[in-house]
PDB file of C-alpha atoms in Angstrom:
ATOM      1  CA  MET A  40       0.000   0.000   0.000  1.00 61.00           C
ATOM      2  CA  ILE A  41       2.825   2.377   0.827  1.00 67.00           C
ATOM      3  CA  ALA A  42       4.514   1.537  -2.467  1.00 62.00           C
ATOM      4  CA  ARG A  43       1.286   2.208  -4.317  1.00 64.00           C
ATOM      5  CA  ASN A  44       0.827   5.639  -2.650  1.00 67.00           C
ATOM      6  CA  TYR A  45       4.464   6.475  -3.427  1.00 62.00           C
ATOM      7  CA  LEU A  46       3.921   5.527  -7.088  1.00 65.00           C
ATOM      8  CA  ASN A  47       0.743   7.662  -7.292  1.00 69.00           C
ATOM      9  CA  TYR A  48       2.656  10.555  -5.716  1.00 62.00           C
ATOM     10  CA  ARG A  49       5.462  10.265  -8.293  1.00 69.00           C
ATOM     11  CA  ILE A  50       2.996  10.093 -11.187  1.00 73.00           C
ATOM     12  CA  ALA A  51       1.066  13.116  -9.891  1.00 62.00           C
ATOM     13  CA  SER A  52       4.320  15.054  -9.467  1.00 62.00           C
ATOM     14  CA  ALA A  53       5.439  14.222 -13.000  1.00 60.00           C
ATOM     15  CA  LEU A  54       2.075  15.240 -14.466  1.00 58.00           C
ATOM     16  CA  THR A  55       2.069  18.493 -12.476  1.00 58.00           C
ATOM     17  CA  LEU A  56       5.604  19.316 -13.625  1.00 52.00           C
ATOM     18  CA  THR A  57       4.667  18.561 -17.244  1.00 58.00           C
ATOM     19  CA  ALA A  58       1.593  20.795 -17.012  1.00 51.00           C
ATOM     20  CA  LEU A  59       3.626  23.623 -15.502  1.00 46.00           C
ATOM     21  CA  LEU A  60       6.269  23.374 -18.196  1.00 50.00           C
ATOM     22  CA  ALA A  61       3.627  23.317 -20.909  1.00 54.00           C
ATOM     23  CA  ALA A  62       1.962  26.397 -19.423  1.00 51.00           C
ATOM     24  CA  CYS A  63       5.268  28.251 -19.448  1.00 52.00           C
ATOM     25  CA  GLY A  64       5.756  27.598 -23.144  1.00 52.00           C
ATOM     26  CA  SER A  65       4.738  30.304 -25.573  1.00 50.00           C
ATOM     27  CA  SER A  66       3.955  30.348 -29.240  1.00 56.00           C
ATOM     28  CA  VAL A  67       5.478  33.841 -29.490  1.00 54.00           C
ATOM     29  CA  PRO A  68       9.098  33.617 -30.656  1.00 57.00           C
ATOM     30  CA  LEU A  69      11.689  35.228 -28.438  1.00 55.00           C
ATOM     31  CA  ALA A  70      13.273  38.417 -29.713  1.00 60.00           C
ATOM     32  CA  ASP A  71      16.610  38.024 -31.426  1.00 61.00           C
ATOM     33  CA  THR A  72      19.178  39.122 -28.862  1.00 65.00           C
ATOM     34  CA  LYS A  73      22.166  39.197 -31.175  1.00 67.00           C
ATOM     35  CA  PRO A  74      24.013  42.526 -31.026  1.00 67.00           C
ATOM     36  CA  GLU A  75      23.806  44.759 -34.066  1.00 69.00           C
ATOM     37  CA  PRO A  76      26.860  44.355 -36.281  1.00 71.00           C
ATOM     38  CA  THR A  77      29.179  47.324 -36.270  1.00 69.00           C
ATOM     39  CA  LEU A  78      31.420  48.365 -39.095  1.00 64.00           C
ATOM     40  CA  PRO A  79      35.124  48.199 -38.376  1.00 66.00           C
ATOM     41  CA  ASN A  80      37.007  51.490 -38.268  1.00 59.00           C
ATOM     42  CA  LEU A  81      39.148  50.619 -41.281  1.00 60.00           C
ATOM     43  CA  LEU A  82      40.482  54.129 -41.743  1.00 59.00           C
ATOM     44  CA  LYS A  83      41.363  54.422 -38.029  1.00 56.00           C
ATOM     45  CA  LEU A  84      39.565  57.762 -37.812  1.00 53.00           C
ATOM     46  CA  GLU A  85      39.892  59.465 -34.454  1.00 53.00           C
ATOM     47  CA  PRO A  86      38.074  62.555 -33.233  1.00 50.00           C
ATOM     48  CA  THR A  87      40.044  65.657 -34.110  1.00 48.00           C
ATOM     49  CA  PRO A  88      40.895  68.245 -31.492  1.00 50.00           C
ATOM     50  CA  SER A  89      40.030  71.868 -32.095  1.00 49.00           C
ATOM     51  CA  ALA A  90      43.696  72.731 -32.672  1.00 58.00           C
ATOM     52  CA  ASN A  91      42.681  73.851 -36.168  1.00 80.00           C
ATOM     53  CA  LEU A  92      40.298  76.485 -34.792  1.00 88.00           C
ATOM     54  CA  LEU A  93      40.635  79.840 -36.519  1.00 91.00           C
ATOM     55  CA  THR A  94      39.759  82.852 -34.386  1.00 92.00           C
ATOM     56  CA  GLY A  95      39.097  86.438 -35.333  1.00 94.00           C
ATOM     57  CA  ASN A  96      36.417  88.414 -37.143  1.00 96.00           C
ATOM     58  CA  PHE A  97      34.358  86.409 -39.605  1.00 96.00           C
ATOM     59  CA  PHE A  98      32.334  88.240 -42.239  1.00 96.00           C
ATOM     60  CA  CYS A  99      29.357  86.312 -43.576  1.00 96.00           C
ATOM     61  CA  GLU A 100      26.609  86.524 -46.177  1.00 95.00           C
ATOM     62  CA  LEU A 101      23.932  89.181 -45.797  1.00 92.00           C
ATOM     63  CA  GLY A 102      26.259  91.465 -43.818  1.00 94.00           C
ATOM     64  CA  ASN A 103      26.381  89.187 -40.766  1.00 94.00           C
ATOM     65  CA  ARG A 104      29.460  89.071 -38.558  1.00 96.00           C
ATOM     66  CA  VAL A 105      30.710  86.505 -36.041  1.00 97.00           C
ATOM     67  CA  ASP A 106      33.704  87.067 -33.761  1.00 96.00           C
ATOM     68  CA  LEU A 107      35.616  84.204 -32.178  1.00 95.00           C
ATOM     69  CA  ALA A 108      38.166  84.577 -29.392  1.00 94.00           C
ATOM     70  CA  SER A 109      39.842  81.700 -27.558  1.00 85.00           C
ATOM     71  CA  ALA A 110      41.126  81.730 -23.990  1.00 71.00           C
ATOM     72  CA  ALA A 111      44.532  80.033 -24.050  1.00 64.00           C
ATOM     73  CA  ALA A 112      44.497  78.789 -20.442  1.00 69.00           C
ATOM     74  CA  ASP A 113      41.406  76.582 -20.408  1.00 70.00           C
ATOM     75  CA  GLY A 114      40.773  76.179 -24.139  1.00 72.00           C
ATOM     76  CA  SER A 115      37.322  77.748 -24.003  1.00 82.00           C
ATOM     77  CA  VAL A 116      36.064  79.866 -26.877  1.00 92.00           C
ATOM     78  CA  LYS A 117      33.934  83.012 -26.764  1.00 95.00           C
ATOM     79  CA  LEU A 118      31.647  83.612 -29.727  1.00 96.00           C
ATOM     80  CA  THR A 119      30.131  87.063 -30.265  1.00 96.00           C
ATOM     81  CA  TRP A 120      26.963  87.241 -32.352  1.00 96.00           C
ATOM     82  CA  LYS A 121      24.715  90.299 -32.699  1.00 95.00           C
ATOM     83  CA  GLY A 122      26.331  91.983 -29.683  1.00 95.00           C
ATOM     84  CA  ARG A 123      25.974  89.021 -27.293  1.00 96.00           C
ATOM     85  CA  ASN A 124      28.755  86.745 -26.015  1.00 95.00           C
ATOM     86  CA  TYR A 125      28.326  82.974 -25.881  1.00 96.00           C
ATOM     87  CA  PRO A 126      30.698  80.520 -24.156  1.00 94.00           C
ATOM     88  CA  MET A 127      31.333  77.712 -26.617  1.00 94.00           C
ATOM     89  CA  THR A 128      32.602  74.210 -25.870  1.00 91.00           C
ATOM     90  CA  THR A 129      34.482  72.043 -28.344  1.00 89.00           C
ATOM     91  CA  VAL A 130      32.771  68.922 -29.661  1.00 89.00           C
ATOM     92  CA  SER A 131      34.953  66.193 -31.189  1.00 86.00           C
ATOM     93  CA  THR A 132      34.318  65.213 -34.785  1.00 86.00           C
ATOM     94  CA  THR A 133      35.760  62.540 -37.047  1.00 85.00           C
ATOM     95  CA  THR A 134      35.375  64.620 -40.208  1.00 85.00           C
ATOM     96  CA  GLY A 135      38.055  67.225 -39.585  1.00 84.00           C
ATOM     97  CA  ALA A 136      35.526  70.006 -39.098  1.00 91.00           C
ATOM     98  CA  VAL A 137      35.751  72.160 -35.978  1.00 92.00           C
ATOM     99  CA  ARG A 138      32.479  72.143 -34.044  1.00 94.00           C
ATOM    100  CA  LEU A 139      31.668  74.423 -31.122  1.00 94.00           C
ATOM    101  CA  GLU A 140      28.413  74.386 -29.171  1.00 95.00           C
ATOM    102  CA  ASP A 141      26.612  76.401 -26.535  1.00 94.00           C
ATOM    103  CA  LYS A 142      23.921  74.083 -25.201  1.00 93.00           C
ATOM    104  CA  ALA A 143      22.094  76.846 -23.310  1.00 94.00           C
ATOM    105  CA  SER A 144      21.428  78.993 -26.382  1.00 95.00           C
ATOM    106  CA  GLY A 145      21.517  76.206 -28.980  1.00 95.00           C
ATOM    107  CA  LEU A 146      24.228  77.934 -31.036  1.00 96.00           C
ATOM    108  CA  VAL A 147      26.525  75.689 -33.082  1.00 96.00           C
ATOM    109  CA  TRP A 148      29.602  76.978 -34.935  1.00 96.00           C
ATOM    110  CA  ILE A 149      30.967  74.717 -37.673  1.00 95.00           C
ATOM    111  CA  GLN A 150      34.278  75.550 -39.270  1.00 95.00           C
ATOM    112  CA  ILE A 151      35.707  73.823 -42.341  1.00 92.00           C
ATOM    113  CA  PRO A 152      38.644  75.025 -44.431  1.00 87.00           C
ATOM    114  CA  ALA A 153      36.482  76.694 -47.098  1.00 88.00           C
ATOM    115  CA  LYS A 154      33.966  78.478 -44.849  1.00 92.00           C
ATOM    116  CA  SER A 155      32.216  78.545 -41.505  1.00 95.00           C
ATOM    117  CA  MET A 156      28.586  78.741 -40.462  1.00 96.00           C
ATOM    118  CA  LEU A 157      26.533  79.526 -37.389  1.00 97.00           C
ATOM    119  CA  LEU A 158      23.436  77.456 -36.651  1.00 96.00           C
ATOM    120  CA  ASN A 159      20.708  77.496 -34.034  1.00 95.00           C
ATOM    121  CA  SER A 160      20.063  73.856 -33.165  1.00 94.00           C
ATOM    122  CA  LYS A 161      17.021  74.665 -31.025  1.00 94.00           C
ATOM    123  CA  LEU A 162      15.232  76.416 -33.886  1.00 93.00           C
ATOM    124  CA  GLY A 163      16.793  74.363 -36.694  1.00 93.00           C
ATOM    125  CA  GLN A 164      17.965  77.486 -38.512  1.00 94.00           C
ATOM    126  CA  GLN A 165      21.081  78.751 -40.231  1.00 95.00           C
ATOM    127  CA  LEU A 166      21.973  82.108 -38.698  1.00 96.00           C
ATOM    128  CA  ALA A 167      25.080  82.929 -40.703  1.00 96.00           C
ATOM    129  CA  ASN A 168      26.588  81.198 -43.731  1.00 95.00           C
ATOM    130  CA  GLU A 169      29.670  81.592 -45.918  1.00 96.00           C
ATOM    131  CA  CYS A 170      31.611  83.102 -42.996  1.00 96.00           C
ATOM    132  CA  LYS A 171      35.247  83.876 -43.818  1.00 95.00           C
ATOM    133  CA  LEU A 172      38.126  85.517 -41.998  1.00 92.00           C
ATOM    134  CA  ARG A 173      39.290  88.901 -43.306  1.00 82.00           C
TER     135      ARG A 173
END
């Protein structure tokens, strides 16, 4: 009798375990957890420092003017636009362009060898284009 109860107990346990496992199964496939492939950096491009930053008075299209002055000690840059001064911070790029930003105002200064431009990232507008040193 004890053996029979033990056998019934084992069968009931096996059936319960099978039912639980079946209930846990899902017909919905699991999401693919493979990481996205990344392209190798074949050209070994590194962010460029703002050592190429040109400072001075920039004259732009439509009579606009932008003045840049750098503080040698801490590397900060002051941009003057329409009579107001903005503290700009350098943002690294891999393209060779110099990029300065002031997050508070949304101003972005982009400088490439041919020209420079001033943008307002908050408004999505170009403020000054074709800026060149004179």
